[in-house]
Tab-separated table of C-alpha atoms in Angstrom:
chain	number	residue	atom	x	y	z
A	1	MET	CA	41.830	-5.845	15.065
A	2	ALA	CA	39.494	-3.480	12.823
A	3	ASN	CA	37.935	-5.000	10.340
A	4	ALA	CA	39.023	-3.941	6.456
A	5	THR	CA	36.196	-2.429	4.908
A	6	ARG	CA	35.414	-3.757	1.129
A	7	GLU	CA	34.468	-1.707	-1.161
A	8	HIS	CA	31.832	-2.638	-3.821
A	9	GLY	CA	32.440	-2.168	-7.466
A	10	PHE	CA	33.780	-3.368	-10.836
A	11	THR	CA	37.777	-3.674	-11.306
A	12	LEU	CA	39.072	-1.704	-14.306
A	13	LEU	CA	39.864	-5.416	-15.557
A	14	GLU	CA	36.178	-6.233	-16.013
A	15	LEU	CA	35.290	-2.617	-17.266
A	16	LEU	CA	37.261	-3.246	-19.806
A	17	ALA	CA	35.997	-6.212	-21.011
A	18	THR	CA	32.618	-5.462	-20.684
A	19	THR	CA	33.575	-2.770	-23.136
A	20	GLY	CA	35.392	-5.265	-25.130
A	21	VAL	CA	32.276	-7.487	-25.529
A	22	LEU	CA	30.288	-4.412	-26.205
A	23	THR	CA	31.686	-3.575	-29.106
A	24	LEU	CA	32.557	-6.671	-30.406
A	25	ILE	CA	28.401	-7.388	-30.310
A	26	ILE	CA	27.612	-3.962	-31.369
A	27	THR	CA	29.959	-4.752	-34.692
A	28	LEU	CA	29.017	-7.708	-35.447
A	29	THR	CA	25.357	-6.458	-35.986
A	30	PHE	CA	26.213	-3.868	-38.062
A	31	LEU	CA	27.873	-6.204	-40.484
A	32	PHE	CA	25.632	-9.194	-40.587
A	33	VAL	CA	22.521	-6.862	-40.494
A	34	HIS	CA	21.904	-5.270	-43.074
A	35	PRO	CA	19.342	-2.414	-42.441
A	36	ARG	CA	16.749	-2.698	-45.761
A	37	ASP	CA	16.846	-0.170	-48.657
A	38	TYR	CA	13.525	1.929	-48.600
A	39	SER	CA	14.952	3.883	-52.114
A	40	ARG	CA	13.166	1.708	-54.526
A	41	PRO	CA	10.056	2.063	-53.280
A	42	ASN	CA	9.941	5.418	-52.298
A	43	ARG	CA	10.843	6.219	-55.880
A	44	ASP	CA	7.470	3.583	-57.022
A	45	ALA	CA	4.999	5.709	-53.985
A	46	GLU	CA	7.239	9.047	-55.899
A	47	ARG	CA	5.712	8.041	-59.046
A	48	TRP	CA	1.923	6.921	-58.272
A	49	LEU	CA	1.386	10.101	-56.706
A	50	GLY	CA	2.660	11.500	-59.464
A	51	VAL	CA	0.863	10.357	-61.971
A	52	ALA	CA	-2.283	10.041	-59.311
A	53	GLN	CA	-2.103	13.800	-59.681
A	54	LEU	CA	-1.769	14.003	-64.032
A	55	MET	CA	-4.989	12.008	-63.703
A	56	GLN	CA	-6.558	14.544	-61.230
A	57	ALA	CA	-5.561	17.405	-63.817
A	58	LEU	CA	-6.658	15.866	-65.937
A	59	ASN	CA	-9.732	15.198	-64.897
A	60	ARG	CA	-10.309	18.770	-63.993
A	61	TYR	CA	-9.437	20.143	-67.586
A	62	HIS	CA	-11.963	18.122	-68.505
A	63	ALA	CA	-14.872	19.347	-66.055
A	64	ASP	CA	-13.901	22.690	-67.047
A	65	ASN	CA	-13.551	22.198	-70.774
A	66	GLY	CA	-15.543	19.608	-71.887
A	67	LYS	CA	-12.732	17.758	-73.346
A	68	LEU	CA	-8.988	16.681	-72.818
A	69	PRO	CA	-6.154	18.662	-73.906
A	70	ASP	CA	-5.521	18.299	-77.794
A	71	GLY	CA	-2.978	15.143	-78.630
A	72	ILE	CA	-3.979	12.524	-77.176
A	73	THR	CA	-3.110	10.014	-79.351
A	74	GLN	CA	-3.702	6.249	-79.451
A	75	THR	CA	-0.094	5.487	-79.146
A	76	PRO	CA	1.645	6.030	-75.448
A	77	LYS	CA	3.784	9.262	-75.655
A	78	ILE	CA	5.632	10.605	-72.872
A	79	ILE	CA	4.237	13.738	-71.106
A	80	ALA	CA	7.269	16.211	-72.263
A	81	ASN	CA	7.759	19.512	-74.630
A	82	GLY	CA	9.899	18.927	-78.205
A	83	THR	CA	9.043	16.831	-81.223
A	84	GLY	CA	7.466	13.462	-80.758
A	85	TYR	CA	6.252	14.533	-77.026
A	86	LEU	CA	3.500	15.869	-76.038
A	87	ASP	CA	3.350	18.735	-74.254
A	88	LEU	CA	1.212	19.330	-71.442
A	89	CYS	CA	2.571	22.499	-68.952
A	90	ALA	CA	0.182	25.256	-71.386
A	91	ASP	CA	-2.608	23.354	-71.011
A	92	LEU	CA	-2.546	22.194	-66.977
A	93	VAL	CA	0.426	24.448	-65.298
A	94	PRO	CA	-0.504	26.749	-63.040
A	95	ARG	CA	-4.261	26.680	-63.287
A	96	TYR	CA	-4.427	22.882	-61.918
A	97	LEU	CA	-0.976	21.518	-60.857
A	98	LYS	CA	1.378	24.159	-60.008
A	99	ASP	CA	3.819	22.419	-62.156
A	100	LEU	CA	4.043	18.885	-63.818
A	101	PRO	CA	5.514	16.359	-61.451
A	102	LEU	CA	9.171	14.477	-62.514
A	103	ASP	CA	9.566	11.170	-62.953
A	104	PRO	CA	12.858	10.578	-59.784
A	105	ASN	CA	15.133	8.983	-62.330
A	106	GLU	CA	13.490	9.823	-65.719
A	107	SER	CA	12.742	12.889	-65.892
A	108	LEU	CA	14.994	16.002	-67.082
A	109	GLN	CA	13.638	19.588	-66.231
A	110	LEU	CA	16.205	22.964	-67.327
A	111	ALA	CA	14.853	26.690	-66.972
A	112	VAL	CA	11.047	25.421	-66.304
A	113	ASP	CA	9.326	27.218	-63.750
A	114	ASN	CA	6.135	26.465	-64.618
A	115	CYS	CA	6.419	25.998	-68.046
A	116	VAL	CA	7.999	29.605	-67.914
A	117	SER	CA	11.882	30.133	-68.938
A	118	THR	CA	13.207	31.789	-66.497
A	119	THR	CA	16.427	32.586	-68.300
A	120	ASP	CA	16.838	33.159	-71.971
A	121	ALA	CA	17.560	29.414	-72.344
A	122	PRO	CA	14.879	27.843	-74.449
A	123	THR	CA	12.558	25.849	-71.783
A	124	VAL	CA	13.360	22.556	-72.016
A	125	TYR	CA	11.429	19.663	-69.555
A	126	THR	CA	10.674	15.411	-69.949
A	127	THR	CA	8.703	14.171	-67.066
A	128	GLY	CA	9.325	10.571	-67.581
A	129	TYR	CA	5.710	10.094	-67.633
A	130	THR	CA	3.631	8.280	-70.520
A	131	ILE	CA	-0.541	9.582	-71.598
A	132	GLU	CA	-1.893	7.676	-74.202
A	133	GLN	CA	-6.190	7.390	-75.327
A	134	SER	CA	-8.037	4.115	-76.457
A	135	LYS	CA	-10.914	3.989	-78.619
A	136	ASP	CA	-13.536	3.886	-75.979
A	137	GLY	CA	-12.102	7.207	-74.454
A	138	THR	CA	-10.381	5.786	-71.796
A	139	VAL	CA	-7.341	7.521	-70.802
A	140	LYS	CA	-3.868	5.637	-69.546
A	141	ILE	CA	-1.316	7.671	-67.373
A	142	ALA	CA	1.376	5.509	-67.255
A	143	ALA	CA	5.103	5.583	-65.064
A	144	PRO	CA	6.949	3.023	-67.021
A	145	SER	CA	10.212	3.236	-65.380
A	146	ALA	CA	8.189	1.768	-62.432
A	147	GLU	CA	11.675	-0.323	-60.657
A	148	GLY	CA	8.977	-2.963	-58.199
A	149	GLY	CA	8.219	-5.021	-60.977
A	150	LYS	CA	5.127	-3.830	-60.766
A	151	PRO	CA	2.943	-1.619	-63.235
A	152	ILE	CA	2.244	2.068	-62.433
A	153	SER	CA	-0.795	3.384	-64.151
A	154	LEU	CA	-4.250	4.915	-63.650
A	155	THR	CA	-6.904	4.586	-66.025
A	156	HIS	CA	-10.145	6.848	-66.781
A	157	LYS	CA	-12.992	6.355	-69.067
A	158	TYR	CA	-14.398	10.284	-70.404
């Protein structure tokens, strides 16, 4: 009698069962393990960067001019143009900043390119950042819409 050769491998049923179990495990993993949402920390990091850029630009402005831009008061003012705001664009752009940083959620920029209107529409912007100066000369730049539960601000005494 001739020996029957036995082939090694998996049957179709075994392959289907294994594929089904793996699919079930992967599906359950995606349903129960939610990826962490990094959008808030990313927006706050962008706010830290914006506050730091504004403070650095003010430091360089002060070093060149021996004073701070006009209009900084003891009451926090939003850095924007329009009535009741502080417009720092002409003082800081383009010499100290390429353009003013904007808060990821609380900013608005219309027809603005380096603070110069690019169309016949009026130039309108609001950065979402505030600036104030205390009696002792300390300037504070803040991002009031910080989302991480901790305030975002930098101070510097002039």
